[in-house]
Amino acid sequence: DGSEIVDIENYVKANRAQPNEKMTGIAKRKNVFVISFESLQDFVINNTVDGEAITPFLNSLIKESYYFPNFYHQTGQGKTSDSEFLLENSLYPLPSGAVFFTHSQNAYHGTPNQLKESGYYSAVFHANNKSFWNRDVMYDSLGYDHFYDVDSYSVTEENSIGWGLKDGPFFEQSIEYLKHMPKPFYSKFITLTNHFPFTLEEEDQIIPPWTSSSGTLNRYFTTVRYTDEAVKNFFERLKEEGLYEDSIFILYGDHYGISENHNKAMSQYLGREITPFESAQLQKVPLIIHIPGQKGKVIETVGGQIDLKPTIFNLLGIDLKDDIYFGNDLFSKEHSNAAVFRDGSFITKDFVYTKDLCYEKATGMETDIEKCEPYKEKTEQELHYSDRIIYGDLLRFFDKNNGTDVKVKK
Ligand code: GP9
Ligand code: MN
């Protein structure tokens, strides 16, 4: 029924952080580039392997961007699609299965739909089959105007590896479409080369694979380095085409790339044991918000992909008002400074809760479970409410959004 939505409405209202007013509208009517980096974890940022920088371009971009070193992925079995779901709705993906498959026909207040009311055109760029992760259906529900899928790209044996078109030609071929795109636009680019099993031909290897016992981790550094270069070239091309100045760039990792099966090699690389406490911290993915003309700043707030949408909307100066969403503006002083994982684990400023144990963040030492208890209850409540919205298709009872005409299906 519709009454459950009232409880949820009250919960999100009570947990709403006032967005940072200094940031409100600083990117008003700018084009938005979201770049979702396949399997990019934060530990490679500002780091080296055998003396070579792994992400030299991102490292330099960070110096002129807002960088969030305590930002976490919150995905489940839906992997990339879950990160997209978090981005577009500020709702959590499901505890099992992929919401892109199981609930693609629900009523959503997707970012593309909502931005339409402010005159934005929206497009996704991803060189895979359109039906992978049921994207073609879900993108309609979210309100995307166009999906540049694999059929929009010239894919040959030479320009492909592993999952398909390499990131270099992917970005290069996207330029032509961008040149003719109605403005302002909201665009999302999903990279592919840095996907397990992280294969790359020798001629594309800017740094060689590492030498640990895990071939997966060894190759990972090489494919991350490749994608970093591809994005560097993309930025150069955007500048050449006059598409850079009037735009903002939201770059983030979609989820982990190196699973716990590679703990031995990871521990060799990081020089410390990979405990459950460390494993939780390894779920950090980079978040870089680049606004041309703005100085660089590191923002230590603990947050996650659930926060992307309200953060972006505040930068664009579009008020989400009383809409139902669980994230908060990452620039807000009132942000809870916490990130909830899909399995019920969570990280706050002071604690890490994972595998039924509570750890002190500063020391990594196990501590009284009571210290984590209040956050544990809130985490469970929040995940439960988000799940209820999806299972009950509850947003169909709730079409309030900023007084705008959000499409409500059925
Ligand atoms: C597939 C790409 C990778 O199109 O998004 O998906 P993943 O396996 O990471 O979910
Ligand atoms: Mn992925």
XYZ file of C-alpha atoms and ligand atoms in Angstrom:
421
model
C 0.000 0.000 0.000
C 0.958 3.639 -0.029
C 1.390 4.060 3.735
C 4.849 2.487 3.886
C 6.140 5.281 1.715
C 5.232 7.759 4.470
C 7.589 6.040 6.963
C 10.320 6.078 4.366
C 9.631 9.718 3.548
C 10.006 10.581 7.226
C 13.221 8.588 7.490
C 14.899 10.286 4.527
C 13.754 13.704 5.738
C 15.229 13.091 9.176
C 18.525 11.985 7.625
C 18.800 14.721 5.050
C 21.993 16.791 5.289
C 21.688 20.414 4.235
C 23.694 20.659 0.975
C 26.777 22.889 1.071
C 25.454 26.280 -0.049
C 28.846 27.460 -1.263
C 28.736 24.696 -3.854
C 25.115 25.152 -4.872
C 24.898 25.945 -8.573
C 28.626 26.436 -9.192
C 28.181 24.235 -12.269
C 24.775 25.519 -13.282
C 23.806 24.499 -16.847
C 27.247 22.976 -17.452
C 27.553 19.787 -19.455
C 28.117 16.795 -17.210
C 30.613 14.047 -17.998
C 30.328 11.039 -15.718
C 33.151 8.577 -16.309
C 32.627 5.202 -14.672
C 35.951 3.383 -14.509
C 35.739 -0.363 -14.737
C 37.158 -2.073 -11.617
C 39.166 0.973 -10.527
C 40.106 0.852 -6.839
C 41.562 3.744 -4.903
C 44.787 2.003 -3.837
C 46.394 2.627 -7.255
C 45.898 6.412 -7.012
C 49.099 8.325 -6.242
C 50.854 4.980 -6.043
C 53.607 3.252 -8.003
C 54.569 -0.249 -9.068
C 58.275 -0.926 -9.618
C 58.801 2.834 -9.493
C 56.247 3.643 -12.219
C 53.132 5.733 -11.548
C 49.987 3.672 -12.197
C 47.600 6.586 -12.776
C 49.795 9.577 -13.728
C 46.979 11.424 -15.483
C 44.444 10.984 -12.673
C 47.132 12.003 -10.177
C 47.678 15.263 -12.042
C 43.939 15.811 -12.524
C 43.412 15.387 -8.760
C 45.673 18.375 -8.156
C 43.072 20.517 -9.954
C 39.985 18.724 -8.653
C 37.998 17.802 -5.605
C 39.286 14.386 -4.612
C 37.513 12.126 -2.138
C 39.960 9.544 -0.747
C 37.370 7.976 1.591
C 34.748 7.125 -0.992
C 33.394 3.566 -1.297
C 31.592 1.462 -3.854
C 28.319 -0.004 -2.583
C 27.597 -2.571 -5.262
C 26.342 -6.131 -4.970
C 25.962 -8.897 -7.537
C 24.902 -6.420 -10.231
C 28.465 -5.028 -10.358
C 28.699 -2.188 -12.925
C 24.924 -2.004 -13.238
C 24.571 -1.648 -9.464
C 26.953 1.307 -9.486
C 24.848 2.876 -12.241
C 21.725 2.284 -10.186
C 23.277 4.029 -7.188
C 24.398 6.935 -9.370
C 21.071 7.564 -11.082
C 18.672 6.982 -8.181
C 20.582 7.347 -4.926
C 18.908 4.086 -3.908
C 20.797 0.938 -2.905
C 20.987 -2.009 -5.289
C 19.503 -5.306 -4.086
C 20.983 -7.771 -1.558
C 21.047 -10.419 -4.275
C 20.573 -10.423 -8.030
C 20.810 -7.349 -10.215
C 18.078 -4.720 -9.889
C 18.710 -3.821 -13.550
C 17.269 -7.232 -14.422
C 14.730 -7.835 -11.681
C 13.075 -4.393 -11.397
C 13.738 -2.568 -14.642
C 10.056 -1.662 -15.117
C 9.583 0.092 -11.775
C 8.815 3.784 -11.493
C 12.124 5.581 -10.899
C 13.133 9.180 -10.414
C 16.251 8.718 -12.522
C 18.757 11.497 -12.978
C 18.294 11.685 -16.794
C 14.531 12.126 -16.358
C 14.896 14.743 -13.673
C 17.523 16.708 -15.579
C 15.229 16.808 -18.587
C 13.074 19.257 -16.640
C 16.084 21.576 -16.520
C 16.658 21.287 -20.263
C 19.319 18.586 -20.257
C 19.831 16.022 -22.996
C 21.177 12.679 -21.729
C 23.248 9.890 -23.249
C 25.207 6.815 -22.202
C 28.348 5.671 -24.013
C 29.363 2.054 -23.562
C 30.722 -0.251 -26.259
C 28.928 -3.423 -25.235
C 25.699 -5.081 -26.430
C 22.784 -2.914 -25.405
C 21.054 -5.767 -23.598
C 24.005 -6.571 -21.339
C 22.768 -6.039 -17.750
C 19.394 -5.275 -19.389
C 20.680 -1.759 -19.920
C 18.466 -0.950 -22.890
C 15.317 -1.523 -20.814
C 16.611 0.125 -17.639
C 17.951 3.180 -19.460
C 14.433 3.816 -20.771
C 13.058 3.652 -17.236
C 15.708 6.110 -16.070
C 14.901 8.465 -18.915
C 18.035 8.366 -21.069
C 17.565 10.005 -24.453
C 20.175 7.866 -26.196
C 22.420 4.864 -25.591
C 25.539 4.698 -27.772
C 26.066 0.947 -27.497
C 28.444 -1.336 -29.396
C 26.600 -0.698 -32.676
C 27.592 2.974 -32.519
C 31.285 2.087 -32.664
C 33.581 0.677 -35.288
C 34.938 -2.441 -33.596
C 37.674 -4.463 -35.277
C 40.077 -7.147 -34.187
C 42.856 -4.554 -33.993
C 41.027 -2.111 -31.738
C 39.556 -4.727 -29.361
C 40.794 -6.810 -26.462
C 39.075 -8.966 -23.862
C 35.538 -7.605 -23.446
C 35.656 -5.585 -26.643
C 36.587 -2.136 -27.913
C 39.621 -0.747 -26.101
C 39.134 2.411 -24.034
C 41.390 4.487 -26.318
C 39.308 4.074 -29.491
C 36.133 4.089 -27.374
C 36.760 7.629 -26.162
C 38.126 8.762 -29.524
C 35.091 7.511 -31.448
C 32.732 9.087 -28.889
C 34.024 12.576 -29.719
C 32.104 12.738 -32.997
C 28.805 12.055 -31.191
C 29.596 14.602 -28.504
C 30.238 17.308 -31.077
C 26.633 17.091 -32.243
C 24.974 16.617 -28.890
C 22.284 19.095 -27.771
C 23.526 21.198 -24.842
C 23.560 21.142 -21.943
C 24.007 17.388 -21.757
C 24.407 14.743 -19.086
C 26.680 12.021 -20.430
C 27.916 8.802 -18.883
C 30.941 6.877 -20.178
C 31.548 3.326 -19.014
C 35.063 2.011 -19.639
C 35.819 -1.638 -20.338
C 39.515 -2.430 -20.811
C 40.285 -2.641 -17.092
C 37.955 -5.617 -16.654
C 38.959 -9.030 -15.352
C 41.035 -10.874 -16.663
C 42.881 -7.594 -17.417
C 44.437 -8.634 -20.713
C 46.279 -6.221 -22.988
C 48.525 -6.735 -26.001
C 52.170 -5.889 -25.500
C 52.081 -2.895 -27.836
C 49.461 -1.259 -25.566
C 51.345 -1.930 -22.333
C 52.734 1.375 -21.073
C 54.008 -0.328 -17.928
C 54.749 -4.062 -17.825
C 52.746 -6.466 -15.653
C 54.039 -6.834 -12.101
C 55.789 -9.940 -10.825
C 53.826 -11.323 -7.854
C 52.244 -14.784 -7.653
C 48.902 -13.306 -8.813
C 48.777 -12.839 -12.580
C 45.492 -11.019 -12.061
C 46.985 -8.322 -9.837
C 50.084 -8.144 -12.039
C 48.040 -7.444 -15.163
C 45.678 -5.108 -13.303
C 48.379 -2.445 -12.919
C 49.020 -2.574 -16.660
C 45.394 -2.215 -17.714
C 44.756 0.564 -15.167
C 47.756 2.399 -16.612
C 46.320 1.928 -20.112
C 42.914 3.376 -19.156
C 44.587 6.309 -17.399
C 46.286 7.181 -20.698
C 43.035 6.770 -22.641
C 41.322 9.292 -20.353
C 44.237 11.680 -20.665
C 43.802 11.623 -24.453
C 40.045 12.058 -24.051
C 40.540 15.244 -22.027
C 42.961 16.559 -24.659
C 40.469 15.863 -27.419
C 37.637 17.504 -25.469
C 39.780 20.611 -25.070
C 40.546 20.639 -28.808
C 36.866 20.371 -29.642
C 35.822 23.103 -27.204
C 33.877 20.641 -25.084
C 35.955 21.030 -21.924
C 35.388 24.567 -20.675
C 31.625 24.440 -20.192
C 31.616 21.044 -18.556
C 32.127 19.294 -15.232
C 33.643 15.861 -14.812
C 32.654 13.229 -12.284
C 35.120 10.337 -12.359
C 34.725 7.287 -10.154
C 35.476 3.564 -9.883
C 32.484 1.246 -10.284
C 33.599 -1.506 -7.849
C 36.609 -3.560 -6.756
C 38.743 -5.320 -9.363
C 40.941 -7.446 -7.136
C 38.993 -9.967 -5.080
C 40.014 -11.523 -1.779
C 41.387 -14.489 -3.741
C 44.438 -12.337 -4.339
C 45.079 -11.322 -0.746
C 48.553 -12.810 -0.689
C 49.746 -10.736 -3.644
C 47.862 -7.656 -2.389
C 49.560 -7.979 0.954
C 52.924 -8.238 -0.806
C 52.090 -5.072 -2.768
C 50.732 -3.029 0.142
C 53.272 -4.333 2.637
C 50.674 -5.303 5.230
C 48.409 -8.208 6.037
C 44.961 -8.124 4.388
C 42.683 -8.570 7.407
C 38.876 -8.223 7.140
C 39.459 -4.635 8.331
C 41.822 -4.033 5.381
C 39.478 -5.797 2.951
C 36.708 -3.390 3.895
C 39.010 -0.402 3.343
C 40.032 -1.835 -0.018
C 36.461 -1.212 -1.187
C 37.473 2.416 -1.635
C 37.120 3.597 -5.200
C 38.406 6.959 -6.381
C 36.032 9.877 -6.745
C 37.320 12.930 -8.586
C 35.112 15.929 -9.299
C 36.766 18.214 -11.803
C 35.321 21.647 -12.459
C 37.456 23.651 -14.918
C 38.815 26.754 -13.237
C 38.432 25.445 -9.673
C 41.450 24.723 -7.477
C 42.235 21.265 -6.136
C 41.046 20.144 -2.711
C 41.076 16.840 -0.848
C 37.800 16.143 0.935
C 38.107 13.505 3.627
C 34.375 12.873 4.122
C 33.521 9.175 4.294
C 30.862 8.459 1.691
C 29.767 6.215 -1.128
C 28.137 5.990 -4.535
C 24.733 6.636 -2.946
C 25.959 10.242 -2.460
C 26.820 10.933 -6.099
C 23.387 12.076 -7.200
C 22.667 14.654 -4.480
C 26.247 15.926 -4.818
C 25.900 16.404 -8.587
C 22.455 18.020 -8.303
C 23.721 20.547 -5.778
C 26.610 21.497 -8.077
C 24.107 21.990 -10.906
C 21.921 24.074 -8.618
C 18.910 21.789 -9.026
C 16.977 21.166 -5.842
C 15.852 17.575 -5.237
C 13.654 18.918 -2.455
C 11.406 16.251 -0.988
C 12.278 13.472 -3.376
C 13.082 10.068 -1.871
C 16.782 9.208 -1.969
C 19.267 8.012 0.620
C 22.529 9.808 -0.186
C 23.670 13.251 0.819
C 25.807 16.004 -0.658
C 29.435 15.005 -0.088
C 30.401 18.659 0.358
C 27.849 19.104 3.150
C 29.134 19.785 6.655
C 26.204 17.696 7.903
C 27.128 14.564 5.931
C 26.966 11.475 8.166
C 30.579 10.645 7.315
C 29.696 7.015 6.771
C 29.274 4.489 3.984
C 26.999 1.456 4.056
C 27.971 -1.674 2.147
C 25.384 -3.831 0.465
C 26.174 -6.775 2.785
C 25.395 -4.715 5.917
C 29.028 -3.849 6.657
C 29.741 -0.154 7.119
C 32.492 2.366 7.633
C 32.248 5.540 9.666
C 34.796 8.200 10.534
C 35.843 6.121 13.553
C 34.768 2.517 13.013
C 34.695 -0.310 10.525
C 32.030 -2.965 10.952
C 32.496 -6.099 8.890
C 31.969 -9.858 9.275
C 30.140 -9.274 12.606
C 33.114 -7.493 14.151
C 33.698 -3.869 15.079
C 37.117 -2.318 14.459
C 38.640 0.954 15.609
C 39.527 2.785 12.413
C 42.621 4.556 13.701
C 44.340 1.372 14.874
C 42.627 -1.442 12.967
C 42.113 -3.161 16.343
C 38.945 -5.050 17.153
C 36.783 -3.214 19.676
C 33.522 -3.665 21.678
C 30.671 -4.501 19.353
C 28.509 -1.964 21.277
C 30.479 0.848 19.710
C 29.207 -0.175 16.274
C 25.689 -1.043 17.433
C 23.935 2.319 16.797
C 25.272 2.507 13.237
C 24.413 -1.144 12.684
C 20.741 -0.484 13.401
C 20.687 2.540 11.141
C 22.417 0.622 8.361
C 19.874 -2.186 8.537
C 16.993 0.277 8.585
C 18.309 2.179 5.614
C 18.975 -0.906 3.468
C 15.563 -2.263 4.409
C 13.756 0.917 3.379
C 15.649 1.077 0.101
C 14.796 -2.565 -0.612
C 11.134 -1.909 0.198
C 11.014 0.872 -2.376
C 12.284 -1.475 -5.052
C 10.365 -4.636 -4.119
C 7.118 -2.693 -3.683
C 7.700 -0.333 -6.617
C 6.827 2.363 -4.105
C 7.957 5.375 -6.094
C 4.834 4.927 -8.209
C 2.948 6.285 -5.166
C 5.288 9.214 -4.871
C 5.687 11.605 -7.781
C 6.653 14.700 -5.851
C 9.854 16.041 -7.211
C 10.697 19.649 -7.163
C 7.318 20.401 -8.671
C 8.614 18.969 -11.910
C 6.832 16.540 -14.110
C 8.640 13.318 -13.334
C 7.408 10.442 -15.435
C 5.654 7.915 -13.296
C 4.921 4.725 -15.174
C 1.733 2.655 -14.983
C 29.804 -4.807 -19.144
C 30.606 -3.997 -18.206
C 31.269 -4.848 -17.175
O 29.054 -4.070 -20.034
O 29.841 -2.981 -17.644
O 30.371 -5.353 -16.293
P 30.731 -5.950 -14.860
O 31.122 -7.372 -15.071
O 31.835 -5.177 -14.244
O 29.468 -5.778 -14.130
Mn 32.288 -3.245 -13.711
